[in-house]
Amino acid sequence: QVQLVESGGGLVQPGGSLRLSCAASGSIFGFIMGWYRQAPGKQRELVASITSGGITNYPDSVKGRFTISRDNAKNTVYLQMNSLKPEDTAVYYCNTNPPAMAYWGQGTQVTVSS
C-alpha cells in the first residue's frame, strides 16, 4: 500500500510563496494525483490535479497562483503556491484524484498571516 507524506508547509506573509512536496512510498505512475486542503470548519477541497502525462487542472480560487507538478521517477508531487492569501490557510494533503481513503496522510499546515 502506498503511503503519501506531505511536507513544506509553514507560516508565510500574504503575497509570499511556498512549495509543498508529497513523497510516495511506491509508484504513482498512472494515477491522477491531487492536492487538497481543509481549512478549519470547512470541507476538504481539491485545489490542483495532474495526470501522469502532466495535464493540470485548478479551481478558479487558485488558478494563476498555484502550480502542480510531478516527478514520476521520484514518485513525488509538488505544489508551488505564489501570491498566497490569508484564505489559503489550511492543512494541505495530497492524494489520488478521486481520493482514496487509505492514502490520506497527516498533511502539512500552511498559515498565511502578517
PDB file of N, CA and C in Angstrom:
ATOM      1  N   GLN A   1       0.850  -1.192   0.000  1.00  0.00           N
ATOM      2  CA  GLN A   1       0.000   0.000   0.000  1.00  0.00           C
ATOM      3  C   GLN A   1       0.884   1.239   0.000  1.00  0.00           C
ATOM      4  N   VAL A   2       0.567   2.170  -0.880  1.00  0.00           N
ATOM      5  CA  VAL A   2       1.355   3.394  -0.986  1.00  0.00           C
ATOM      6  C   VAL A   2       1.044   4.317   0.178  1.00  0.00           C
ATOM      7  N   GLN A   3       2.089   4.899   0.737  1.00  0.00           N
ATOM      8  CA  GLN A   3       1.933   5.942   1.751  1.00  0.00           C
ATOM      9  C   GLN A   3       2.384   7.261   1.158  1.00  0.00           C
ATOM     10  N   LEU A   4       1.656   8.322   1.493  1.00  0.00           N
ATOM     11  CA  LEU A   4       1.951   9.660   0.987  1.00  0.00           C
ATOM     12  C   LEU A   4       2.333  10.547   2.162  1.00  0.00           C
ATOM     13  N   VAL A   5       3.457  11.237   2.043  1.00  0.00           N
ATOM     14  CA  VAL A   5       3.944  12.105   3.112  1.00  0.00           C
ATOM     15  C   VAL A   5       4.127  13.513   2.566  1.00  0.00           C
ATOM     16  N   GLU A   6       3.365  14.439   3.146  1.00  0.00           N
ATOM     17  CA  GLU A   6       3.421  15.833   2.721  1.00  0.00           C
ATOM     18  C   GLU A   6       4.429  16.613   3.563  1.00  0.00           C
ATOM     19  N   SER A   7       5.053  17.604   2.946  1.00  0.00           N
ATOM     20  CA  SER A   7       5.991  18.471   3.659  1.00  0.00           C
ATOM     21  C   SER A   7       6.074  19.818   2.966  1.00  0.00           C
ATOM     22  N   GLY A   8       6.685  20.772   3.652  1.00  0.00           N
ATOM     23  CA  GLY A   8       6.934  22.069   3.046  1.00  0.00           C
ATOM     24  C   GLY A   8       6.047  23.196   3.523  1.00  0.00           C
ATOM     25  N   GLY A   9       5.098  22.886   4.388  1.00  0.00           N
ATOM     26  CA  GLY A   9       4.226  23.936   4.895  1.00  0.00           C
ATOM     27  C   GLY A   9       4.940  24.860   5.871  1.00  0.00           C
ATOM     28  N   GLY A  10       4.231  25.883   6.291  1.00  0.00           N
ATOM     29  CA  GLY A  10       4.806  26.819   7.251  1.00  0.00           C
ATOM     30  C   GLY A  10       3.999  28.086   7.341  1.00  0.00           C
ATOM     31  N   LEU A  11       4.583  29.071   7.996  1.00  0.00           N
ATOM     32  CA  LEU A  11       3.967  30.381   8.155  1.00  0.00           C
ATOM     33  C   LEU A  11       4.569  31.328   7.116  1.00  0.00           C
ATOM     34  N   VAL A  12       3.715  31.998   6.385  1.00  0.00           N
ATOM     35  CA  VAL A  12       4.180  32.921   5.352  1.00  0.00           C
ATOM     36  C   VAL A  12       3.293  34.154   5.353  1.00  0.00           C
ATOM     37  N   GLN A  13       3.868  35.275   4.990  1.00  0.00           N
ATOM     38  CA  GLN A  13       3.099  36.519   4.916  1.00  0.00           C
ATOM     39  C   GLN A  13       2.254  36.550   3.640  1.00  0.00           C
ATOM     40  N   PRO A  14       1.178  37.301   3.667  1.00  0.00           N
ATOM     41  CA  PRO A  14       0.387  37.456   2.433  1.00  0.00           C
ATOM     42  C   PRO A  14       1.270  37.935   1.285  1.00  0.00           C
ATOM     43  N   GLY A  15       1.048  37.338   0.126  1.00  0.00           N
ATOM     44  CA  GLY A  15       1.882  37.643  -1.033  1.00  0.00           C
ATOM     45  C   GLY A  15       3.095  36.768  -1.169  1.00  0.00           C
ATOM     46  N   GLY A  16       3.359  35.966  -0.158  1.00  0.00           N
ATOM     47  CA  GLY A  16       4.535  35.102  -0.176  1.00  0.00           C
ATOM     48  C   GLY A  16       4.309  33.812  -0.941  1.00  0.00           C
ATOM     49  N   SER A  17       5.334  32.963  -0.911  1.00  0.00           N
ATOM     50  CA  SER A  17       5.304  31.702  -1.655  1.00  0.00           C
ATOM     51  C   SER A  17       5.746  30.547  -0.779  1.00  0.00           C
ATOM     52  N   LEU A  18       5.246  29.379  -1.114  1.00  0.00           N
ATOM     53  CA  LEU A  18       5.669  28.129  -0.504  1.00  0.00           C
ATOM     54  C   LEU A  18       5.654  27.048  -1.564  1.00  0.00           C
ATOM     55  N   ARG A  19       6.505  26.048  -1.369  1.00  0.00           N
ATOM     56  CA  ARG A  19       6.490  24.881  -2.239  1.00  0.00           C
ATOM     57  C   ARG A  19       6.274  23.635  -1.388  1.00  0.00           C
ATOM     58  N   LEU A  20       5.188  22.949  -1.648  1.00  0.00           N
ATOM     59  CA  LEU A  20       4.872  21.727  -0.932  1.00  0.00           C
ATOM     60  C   LEU A  20       5.353  20.517  -1.724  1.00  0.00           C
ATOM     61  N   SER A  21       5.723  19.479  -0.991  1.00  0.00           N
ATOM     62  CA  SER A  21       6.139  18.228  -1.615  1.00  0.00           C
ATOM     63  C   SER A  21       5.310  17.078  -1.058  1.00  0.00           C
ATOM     64  N   CYS A  22       5.068  16.095  -1.889  1.00  0.00           N
ATOM     65  CA  CYS A  22       4.358  14.885  -1.477  1.00  0.00           C
ATOM     66  C   CYS A  22       5.175  13.693  -1.976  1.00  0.00           C
ATOM     67  N   ALA A  23       5.765  12.982  -1.038  1.00  0.00           N
ATOM     68  CA  ALA A  23       6.590  11.830  -1.384  1.00  0.00           C
ATOM     69  C   ALA A  23       5.790  10.547  -1.200  1.00  0.00           C
ATOM     70  N   ALA A  24       5.756   9.741  -2.243  1.00  0.00           N
ATOM     71  CA  ALA A  24       5.030   8.468  -2.197  1.00  0.00           C
ATOM     72  C   ALA A  24       6.004   7.320  -1.958  1.00  0.00           C
ATOM     73  N   SER A  25       5.569   6.346  -1.182  1.00  0.00           N
ATOM     74  CA  SER A  25       6.436   5.204  -0.870  1.00  0.00           C
ATOM     75  C   SER A  25       6.475   4.187  -1.996  1.00  0.00           C
ATOM     76  N   GLY A  26       5.593   4.356  -2.970  1.00  0.00           N
ATOM     77  CA  GLY A  26       5.567   3.468  -4.115  1.00  0.00           C
ATOM     78  C   GLY A  26       5.290   4.247  -5.380  1.00  0.00           C
ATOM     79  N   SER A  27       5.132   3.540  -6.469  1.00  0.00           N
ATOM     80  CA  SER A  27       4.929   4.205  -7.749  1.00  0.00           C
ATOM     81  C   SER A  27       3.578   4.895  -7.824  1.00  0.00           C
ATOM     82  N   ILE A  28       3.597   6.114  -8.338  1.00  0.00           N
ATOM     83  CA  ILE A  28       2.370   6.864  -8.584  1.00  0.00           C
ATOM     84  C   ILE A  28       2.081   6.968 -10.073  1.00  0.00           C
ATOM     85  N   PHE A  29       2.906   6.301 -10.879  1.00  0.00           N
ATOM     86  CA  PHE A  29       2.722   6.380 -12.320  1.00  0.00           C
ATOM     87  C   PHE A  29       1.359   5.815 -12.690  1.00  0.00           C
ATOM     88  N   GLY A  30       0.662   6.538 -13.541  1.00  0.00           N
ATOM     89  CA  GLY A  30      -0.658   6.088 -13.979  1.00  0.00           C
ATOM     90  C   GLY A  30      -1.798   6.643 -13.163  1.00  0.00           C
ATOM     91  N   PHE A  31      -1.465   7.219 -12.006  1.00  0.00           N
ATOM     92  CA  PHE A  31      -2.503   7.811 -11.174  1.00  0.00           C
ATOM     93  C   PHE A  31      -2.628   9.300 -11.468  1.00  0.00           C
ATOM     94  N   ILE A  32      -3.851   9.786 -11.473  1.00  0.00           N
ATOM     95  CA  ILE A  32      -4.073  11.218 -11.398  1.00  0.00           C
ATOM     96  C   ILE A  32      -3.860  11.596  -9.939  1.00  0.00           C
ATOM     97  N   MET A  33      -2.990  12.559  -9.702  1.00  0.00           N
ATOM     98  CA  MET A  33      -2.680  12.991  -8.342  1.00  0.00           C
ATOM     99  C   MET A  33      -3.247  14.377  -8.081  1.00  0.00           C
ATOM    100  N   GLY A  34      -3.602  14.622  -6.835  1.00  0.00           N
ATOM    101  CA  GLY A  34      -4.192  15.901  -6.489  1.00  0.00           C
ATOM    102  C   GLY A  34      -3.674  16.435  -5.177  1.00  0.00           C
ATOM    103  N   TRP A  35      -3.753  17.742  -5.044  1.00  0.00           N
ATOM    104  CA  TRP A  35      -3.523  18.418  -3.765  1.00  0.00           C
ATOM    105  C   TRP A  35      -4.876  18.903  -3.272  1.00  0.00           C
ATOM    106  N   TYR A  36      -5.120  18.670  -2.006  1.00  0.00           N
ATOM    107  CA  TYR A  36      -6.356  19.061  -1.358  1.00  0.00           C
ATOM    108  C   TYR A  36      -6.023  19.947  -0.162  1.00  0.00           C
ATOM    109  N   ARG A  37      -7.005  20.694   0.305  1.00  0.00           N
ATOM    110  CA  ARG A  37      -6.808  21.455   1.528  1.00  0.00           C
ATOM    111  C   ARG A  37      -8.081  21.463   2.343  1.00  0.00           C
ATOM    112  N   GLN A  38      -7.883  21.622   3.636  1.00  0.00           N
ATOM    113  CA  GLN A  38      -9.023  21.720   4.547  1.00  0.00           C
ATOM    114  C   GLN A  38      -8.754  22.805   5.560  1.00  0.00           C
ATOM    115  N   ALA A  39      -9.576  23.828   5.504  1.00  0.00           N
ATOM    116  CA  ALA A  39      -9.499  24.924   6.467  1.00  0.00           C
ATOM    117  C   ALA A  39     -10.412  24.612   7.651  1.00  0.00           C
ATOM    118  N   PRO A  40     -10.139  25.211   8.801  1.00  0.00           N
ATOM    119  CA  PRO A  40     -10.976  24.951   9.981  1.00  0.00           C
ATOM    120  C   PRO A  40     -12.451  25.227   9.703  1.00  0.00           C
ATOM    121  N   GLY A  41     -13.294  24.265  10.023  1.00  0.00           N
ATOM    122  CA  GLY A  41     -14.720  24.435   9.855  1.00  0.00           C
ATOM    123  C   GLY A  41     -15.227  24.290   8.428  1.00  0.00           C
ATOM    124  N   LYS A  42     -14.331  23.920   7.518  1.00  0.00           N
ATOM    125  CA  LYS A  42     -14.728  23.792   6.111  1.00  0.00           C
ATOM    126  C   LYS A  42     -14.454  22.383   5.601  1.00  0.00           C
ATOM    127  N   GLN A  43     -15.113  22.035   4.512  1.00  0.00           N
ATOM    128  CA  GLN A  43     -14.891  20.739   3.896  1.00  0.00           C
ATOM    129  C   GLN A  43     -13.562  20.721   3.142  1.00  0.00           C
ATOM    130  N   ARG A  44     -13.000  19.533   3.036  1.00  0.00           N
ATOM    131  CA  ARG A  44     -11.784  19.378   2.258  1.00  0.00           C
ATOM    132  C   ARG A  44     -12.100  19.642   0.788  1.00  0.00           C
ATOM    133  N   GLU A  45     -11.216  20.373   0.110  1.00  0.00           N
ATOM    134  CA  GLU A  45     -11.443  20.710  -1.287  1.00  0.00           C
ATOM    135  C   GLU A  45     -10.201  20.424  -2.118  1.00  0.00           C
ATOM    136  N   LEU A  46     -10.436  20.085  -3.368  1.00  0.00           N
ATOM    137  CA  LEU A  46      -9.352  19.847  -4.312  1.00  0.00           C
ATOM    138  C   LEU A  46      -8.865  21.187  -4.848  1.00  0.00           C
ATOM    139  N   VAL A  47      -7.538  21.411  -4.794  1.00  0.00           N
ATOM    140  CA  VAL A  47      -7.007  22.682  -5.282  1.00  0.00           C
ATOM    141  C   VAL A  47      -6.125  22.518  -6.518  1.00  0.00           C
ATOM    142  N   ALA A  48      -5.754  21.298  -6.849  1.00  0.00           N
ATOM    143  CA  ALA A  48      -4.947  21.082  -8.044  1.00  0.00           C
ATOM    144  C   ALA A  48      -4.896  19.598  -8.346  1.00  0.00           C
ATOM    145  N   SER A  49      -4.862  19.267  -9.632  1.00  0.00           N
ATOM    146  CA  SER A  49      -4.705  17.867 -10.020  1.00  0.00           C
ATOM    147  C   SER A  49      -3.821  17.790 -11.249  1.00  0.00           C
ATOM    148  N   ILE A  50      -3.182  16.620 -11.419  1.00  0.00           N
ATOM    149  CA  ILE A  50      -2.277  16.432 -12.538  1.00  0.00           C
ATOM    150  C   ILE A  50      -2.317  14.969 -12.973  1.00  0.00           C
ATOM    151  N   THR A  51      -2.402  14.768 -14.280  1.00  0.00           N
ATOM    152  CA  THR A  51      -2.371  13.413 -14.816  1.00  0.00           C
ATOM    153  C   THR A  51      -0.927  12.937 -14.938  1.00  0.00           C
ATOM    154  N   SER A  52      -0.751  11.657 -15.228  1.00  0.00           N
ATOM    155  CA  SER A  52       0.601  11.144 -15.431  1.00  0.00           C
ATOM    156  C   SER A  52       1.295  11.848 -16.581  1.00  0.00           C
ATOM    157  N   GLY A  53       0.521  12.301 -17.541  1.00  0.00           N
ATOM    158  CA  GLY A  53       1.089  12.985 -18.691  1.00  0.00           C
ATOM    159  C   GLY A  53       1.304  14.470 -18.486  1.00  0.00           C
ATOM    160  N   GLY A  54       0.910  14.984 -17.317  1.00  0.00           N
ATOM    161  CA  GLY A  54       1.182  16.373 -16.996  1.00  0.00           C
ATOM    162  C   GLY A  54       0.049  17.356 -17.268  1.00  0.00           C
ATOM    163  N   ILE A  55      -1.122  16.853 -17.570  1.00  0.00           N
ATOM    164  CA  ILE A  55      -2.268  17.756 -17.748  1.00  0.00           C
ATOM    165  C   ILE A  55      -2.761  18.183 -16.376  1.00  0.00           C
ATOM    166  N   THR A  56      -2.900  19.489 -16.195  1.00  0.00           N
ATOM    167  CA  THR A  56      -3.250  20.033 -14.888  1.00  0.00           C
ATOM    168  C   THR A  56      -4.635  20.679 -14.901  1.00  0.00           C
ATOM    169  N   ASN A  57      -5.186  20.807 -13.704  1.00  0.00           N
ATOM    170  CA  ASN A  57      -6.490  21.439 -13.558  1.00  0.00           C
ATOM    171  C   ASN A  57      -6.551  22.109 -12.193  1.00  0.00           C
ATOM    172  N   TYR A  58      -7.176  23.301 -12.156  1.00  0.00           N
ATOM    173  CA  TYR A  58      -7.263  24.084 -10.928  1.00  0.00           C
ATOM    174  C   TYR A  58      -8.639  24.722 -10.808  1.00  0.00           C
ATOM    175  N   PRO A  59      -9.120  24.908  -9.590  1.00  0.00           N
ATOM    176  CA  PRO A  59     -10.328  25.705  -9.425  1.00  0.00           C
ATOM    177  C   PRO A  59      -9.973  27.185  -9.592  1.00  0.00           C
ATOM    178  N   ASP A  60     -10.974  27.998  -9.831  1.00  0.00           N
ATOM    179  CA  ASP A  60     -10.743  29.421 -10.056  1.00  0.00           C
ATOM    180  C   ASP A  60     -10.066  30.094  -8.867  1.00  0.00           C
ATOM    181  N   SER A  61     -10.292  29.569  -7.668  1.00  0.00           N
ATOM    182  CA  SER A  61      -9.761  30.211  -6.465  1.00  0.00           C
ATOM    183  C   SER A  61      -8.236  30.232  -6.416  1.00  0.00           C
ATOM    184  N   VAL A  62      -7.586  29.305  -7.110  1.00  0.00           N
ATOM    185  CA  VAL A  62      -6.125  29.244  -7.061  1.00  0.00           C
ATOM    186  C   VAL A  62      -5.490  29.364  -8.445  1.00  0.00           C
ATOM    187  N   LYS A  63      -6.293  29.372  -9.484  1.00  0.00           N
ATOM    188  CA  LYS A  63      -5.765  29.403 -10.846  1.00  0.00           C
ATOM    189  C   LYS A  63      -4.889  30.629 -11.046  1.00  0.00           C
ATOM    190  N   GLY A  64      -3.722  30.417 -11.625  1.00  0.00           N
ATOM    191  CA  GLY A  64      -2.784  31.507 -11.840  1.00  0.00           C
ATOM    192  C   GLY A  64      -1.846  31.750 -10.679  1.00  0.00           C
ATOM    193  N   ARG A  65      -2.136  31.142  -9.520  1.00  0.00           N
ATOM    194  CA  ARG A  65      -1.284  31.302  -8.339  1.00  0.00           C
ATOM    195  C   ARG A  65      -0.604  30.002  -7.935  1.00  0.00           C
ATOM    196  N   PHE A  66      -1.286  28.892  -8.122  1.00  0.00           N
ATOM    197  CA  PHE A  66      -0.761  27.581  -7.737  1.00  0.00           C
ATOM    198  C   PHE A  66      -0.353  26.808  -8.987  1.00  0.00           C
ATOM    199  N   THR A  67       0.722  26.035  -8.857  1.00  0.00           N
ATOM    200  CA  THR A  67       1.176  25.178  -9.941  1.00  0.00           C
ATOM    201  C   THR A  67       1.514  23.802  -9.391  1.00  0.00           C
ATOM    202  N   ILE A  68       0.855  22.791  -9.923  1.00  0.00           N
ATOM    203  CA  ILE A  68       1.134  21.418  -9.533  1.00  0.00           C
ATOM    204  C   ILE A  68       2.074  20.800 -10.555  1.00  0.00           C
ATOM    205  N   SER A  69       2.988  19.976 -10.069  1.00  0.00           N
ATOM    206  CA  SER A  69       3.899  19.263 -10.960  1.00  0.00           C
ATOM    207  C   SER A  69       4.212  17.905 -10.329  1.00  0.00           C
ATOM    208  N   ARG A  70       4.825  17.043 -11.104  1.00  0.00           N
ATOM    209  CA  ARG A  70       5.157  15.726 -10.585  1.00  0.00           C
ATOM    210  C   ARG A  70       6.433  15.214 -11.224  1.00  0.00           C
ATOM    211  N   ASP A  71       7.105  14.366 -10.466  1.00  0.00           N
ATOM    212  CA  ASP A  71       8.293  13.678 -10.962  1.00  0.00           C
ATOM    213  C   ASP A  71       8.025  12.195 -10.762  1.00  0.00           C
ATOM    214  N   ASN A  72       7.593  11.534 -11.815  1.00  0.00           N
ATOM    215  CA  ASN A  72       7.214  10.118 -11.697  1.00  0.00           C
ATOM    216  C   ASN A  72       8.401   9.243 -11.305  1.00  0.00           C
ATOM    217  N   ALA A  73       9.588   9.634 -11.727  1.00  0.00           N
ATOM    218  CA  ALA A  73      10.777   8.844 -11.394  1.00  0.00           C
ATOM    219  C   ALA A  73      11.067   8.891  -9.894  1.00  0.00           C
ATOM    220  N   LYS A  74      10.741  10.018  -9.273  1.00  0.00           N
ATOM    221  CA  LYS A  74      10.972  10.185  -7.836  1.00  0.00           C
ATOM    222  C   LYS A  74       9.703   9.911  -7.023  1.00  0.00           C
ATOM    223  N   ASN A  75       8.615   9.578  -7.700  1.00  0.00           N
ATOM    224  CA  ASN A  75       7.335   9.348  -7.006  1.00  0.00           C
ATOM    225  C   ASN A  75       6.972  10.517  -6.101  1.00  0.00           C
ATOM    226  N   THR A  76       7.100  11.711  -6.642  1.00  0.00           N
ATOM    227  CA  THR A  76       6.878  12.922  -5.859  1.00  0.00           C
ATOM    228  C   THR A  76       5.989  13.889  -6.634  1.00  0.00           C
ATOM    229  N   VAL A  77       5.104  14.529  -5.897  1.00  0.00           N
ATOM    230  CA  VAL A  77       4.221  15.548  -6.462  1.00  0.00           C
ATOM    231  C   VAL A  77       4.500  16.852  -5.716  1.00  0.00           C
ATOM    232  N   TYR A  78       4.480  17.945  -6.435  1.00  0.00           N
ATOM    233  CA  TYR A  78       4.785  19.256  -5.854  1.00  0.00           C
ATOM    234  C   TYR A  78       3.608  20.206  -6.039  1.00  0.00           C
ATOM    235  N   LEU A  79       3.559  21.203  -5.155  1.00  0.00           N
ATOM    236  CA  LEU A  79       2.601  22.287  -5.317  1.00  0.00           C
ATOM    237  C   LEU A  79       3.327  23.596  -5.027  1.00  0.00           C
ATOM    238  N   GLN A  80       3.558  24.370  -6.068  1.00  0.00           N
ATOM    239  CA  GLN A  80       4.138  25.702  -5.922  1.00  0.00           C
ATOM    240  C   GLN A  80       3.001  26.685  -5.706  1.00  0.00           C
ATOM    241  N   MET A  81       3.055  27.399  -4.602  1.00  0.00           N
ATOM    242  CA  MET A  81       2.000  28.348  -4.259  1.00  0.00           C
ATOM    243  C   MET A  81       2.587  29.743  -4.188  1.00  0.00           C
ATOM    244  N   ASN A  82       2.096  30.621  -5.032  1.00  0.00           N
ATOM    245  CA  ASN A  82       2.557  32.006  -5.078  1.00  0.00           C
ATOM    246  C   ASN A  82       1.406  32.945  -4.737  1.00  0.00           C
ATOM    247  N   SER A  83       1.744  34.175  -4.441  1.00  0.00           N
ATOM    248  CA  SER A  83       0.739  35.208  -4.128  1.00  0.00           C
ATOM    249  C   SER A  83      -0.260  34.685  -3.098  1.00  0.00           C
ATOM    250  N   LEU A  84       0.254  34.113  -2.049  1.00  0.00           N
ATOM    251  CA  LEU A  84      -0.615  33.496  -1.050  1.00  0.00           C
ATOM    252  C   LEU A  84      -1.478  34.529  -0.335  1.00  0.00           C
ATOM    253  N   LYS A  85      -2.687  34.095   0.008  1.00  0.00           N
ATOM    254  CA  LYS A  85      -3.666  34.942   0.671  1.00  0.00           C
ATOM    255  C   LYS A  85      -4.045  34.312   2.015  1.00  0.00           C
ATOM    256  N   PRO A  86      -4.535  35.098   2.945  1.00  0.00           N
ATOM    257  CA  PRO A  86      -4.961  34.531   4.228  1.00  0.00           C
ATOM    258  C   PRO A  86      -5.976  33.400   4.057  1.00  0.00           C
ATOM    259  N   GLU A  87      -6.815  33.489   3.048  1.00  0.00           N
ATOM    260  CA  GLU A  87      -7.817  32.444   2.831  1.00  0.00           C
ATOM    261  C   GLU A  87      -7.220  31.136   2.304  1.00  0.00           C
ATOM    262  N   ASP A  88      -5.933  31.134   2.006  1.00  0.00           N
ATOM    263  CA  ASP A  88      -5.257  29.881   1.637  1.00  0.00           C
ATOM    264  C   ASP A  88      -4.821  29.087   2.869  1.00  0.00           C
ATOM    265  N   THR A  89      -4.988  29.674   4.033  1.00  0.00           N
ATOM    266  CA  THR A  89      -4.617  28.986   5.270  1.00  0.00           C
ATOM    267  C   THR A  89      -5.430  27.708   5.430  1.00  0.00           C
ATOM    268  N   ALA A  90      -4.730  26.593   5.591  1.00  0.00           N
ATOM    269  CA  ALA A  90      -5.391  25.284   5.672  1.00  0.00           C
ATOM    270  C   ALA A  90      -4.326  24.216   5.890  1.00  0.00           C
ATOM    271  N   VAL A  91      -4.787  23.005   6.162  1.00  0.00           N
ATOM    272  CA  VAL A  91      -3.909  21.840   6.100  1.00  0.00           C
ATOM    273  C   VAL A  91      -3.994  21.295   4.681  1.00  0.00           C
ATOM    274  N   TYR A  92      -2.838  21.093   4.072  1.00  0.00           N
ATOM    275  CA  TYR A  92      -2.770  20.632   2.689  1.00  0.00           C
ATOM    276  C   TYR A  92      -2.380  19.146   2.645  1.00  0.00           C
ATOM    277  N   TYR A  93      -3.094  18.407   1.813  1.00  0.00           N
ATOM    278  CA  TYR A  93      -2.890  16.980   1.658  1.00  0.00           C
ATOM    279  C   TYR A  93      -2.707  16.627   0.183  1.00  0.00           C
ATOM    280  N   CYS A  94      -2.008  15.560  -0.070  1.00  0.00           N
ATOM    281  CA  CYS A  94      -2.017  15.015  -1.418  1.00  0.00           C
ATOM    282  C   CYS A  94      -2.704  13.658  -1.385  1.00  0.00           C
ATOM    283  N   ASN A  95      -3.232  13.277  -2.518  1.00  0.00           N
ATOM    284  CA  ASN A  95      -3.922  12.003  -2.652  1.00  0.00           C
ATOM    285  C   ASN A  95      -4.143  11.780  -4.136  1.00  0.00           C
ATOM    286  N   THR A  96      -4.670  10.645  -4.479  1.00  0.00           N
ATOM    287  CA  THR A  96      -5.088  10.433  -5.850  1.00  0.00           C
ATOM    288  C   THR A  96      -6.346  11.269  -6.110  1.00  0.00           C
ATOM    289  N   ASN A  97      -6.724  11.382  -7.353  1.00  0.00           N
ATOM    290  CA  ASN A  97      -7.945  12.080  -7.729  1.00  0.00           C
ATOM    291  C   ASN A  97      -8.756  11.155  -8.647  1.00  0.00           C
ATOM    292  N   PRO A  98      -9.883  10.640  -8.150  1.00  0.00           N
ATOM    293  CA  PRO A  98     -10.501  10.897  -6.853  1.00  0.00           C
ATOM    294  C   PRO A  98      -9.697  10.295  -5.707  1.00  0.00           C
ATOM    295  N   PRO A  99      -9.893  10.826  -4.503  1.00  0.00           N
ATOM    296  CA  PRO A  99      -9.076  10.398  -3.373  1.00  0.00           C
ATOM    297  C   PRO A  99      -9.422   9.000  -2.889  1.00  0.00           C
ATOM    298  N   ALA A 100      -8.397   8.318  -2.360  1.00  0.00           N
ATOM    299  CA  ALA A 100      -8.567   7.015  -1.748  1.00  0.00           C
ATOM    300  C   ALA A 100      -8.422   7.172  -0.238  1.00  0.00           C
ATOM    301  N   MET A 101      -9.366   6.649   0.492  1.00  0.00           N
ATOM    302  CA  MET A 101      -9.351   6.794   1.955  1.00  0.00           C
ATOM    303  C   MET A 101      -8.043   6.328   2.565  1.00  0.00           C
ATOM    304  N   ALA A 102      -7.498   5.247   2.033  1.00  0.00           N
ATOM    305  CA  ALA A 102      -6.288   4.661   2.618  1.00  0.00           C
ATOM    306  C   ALA A 102      -5.054   5.526   2.417  1.00  0.00           C
ATOM    307  N   TYR A 103      -5.127   6.504   1.534  1.00  0.00           N
ATOM    308  CA  TYR A 103      -3.940   7.291   1.187  1.00  0.00           C
ATOM    309  C   TYR A 103      -3.842   8.624   1.919  1.00  0.00           C
ATOM    310  N   TRP A 104      -4.856   8.983   2.699  1.00  0.00           N
ATOM    311  CA  TRP A 104      -4.771  10.261   3.409  1.00  0.00           C
ATOM    312  C   TRP A 104      -3.635  10.213   4.420  1.00  0.00           C
ATOM    313  N   GLY A 105      -2.770  11.236   4.357  1.00  0.00           N
ATOM    314  CA  GLY A 105      -1.678  11.348   5.310  1.00  0.00           C
ATOM    315  C   GLY A 105      -1.985  12.387   6.360  1.00  0.00           C
ATOM    316  N   GLN A 106      -0.938  12.870   7.022  1.00  0.00           N
ATOM    317  CA  GLN A 106      -1.110  13.863   8.084  1.00  0.00           C
ATOM    318  C   GLN A 106      -1.277  15.268   7.539  1.00  0.00           C
ATOM    319  N   GLY A 107      -0.866  15.467   6.314  1.00  0.00           N
ATOM    320  CA  GLY A 107      -0.959  16.794   5.740  1.00  0.00           C
ATOM    321  C   GLY A 107       0.146  17.710   6.243  1.00  0.00           C
ATOM    322  N   THR A 108       0.175  18.897   5.683  1.00  0.00           N
ATOM    323  CA  THR A 108       1.138  19.911   6.103  1.00  0.00           C
ATOM    324  C   THR A 108       0.408  21.238   6.251  1.00  0.00           C
ATOM    325  N   GLN A 109       0.647  21.905   7.375  1.00  0.00           N
ATOM    326  CA  GLN A 109      -0.084  23.138   7.686  1.00  0.00           C
ATOM    327  C   GLN A 109       0.518  24.320   6.931  1.00  0.00           C
ATOM    328  N   VAL A 110      -0.347  25.068   6.289  1.00  0.00           N
ATOM    329  CA  VAL A 110       0.043  26.329   5.655  1.00  0.00           C
ATOM    330  C   VAL A 110      -0.746  27.439   6.326  1.00  0.00           C
ATOM    331  N   THR A 111      -0.030  28.420   6.850  1.00  0.00           N
ATOM    332  CA  THR A 111      -0.660  29.557   7.502  1.00  0.00           C
ATOM    333  C   THR A 111      -0.182  30.828   6.833  1.00  0.00           C
ATOM    334  N   VAL A 112      -1.132  31.604   6.334  1.00  0.00           N
ATOM    335  CA  VAL A 112      -0.812  32.863   5.662  1.00  0.00           C
ATOM    336  C   VAL A 112      -1.308  33.992   6.546  1.00  0.00           C
ATOM    337  N   SER A 113      -0.361  34.706   7.128  1.00  0.00           N
ATOM    338  CA  SER A 113      -0.722  35.742   8.083  1.00  0.00           C
ATOM    339  C   SER A 113       0.415  36.738   8.206  1.00  0.00           C
ATOM    340  N   SER A 114       0.036  37.997   8.485  1.00  0.00           N
ATOM    341  CA  SER A 114       1.042  39.016   8.715  1.00  0.00           C
ATOM    342  C   SER A 114       1.325  39.141  10.205  1.00  0.00           C
TER     343      SER A 114
END
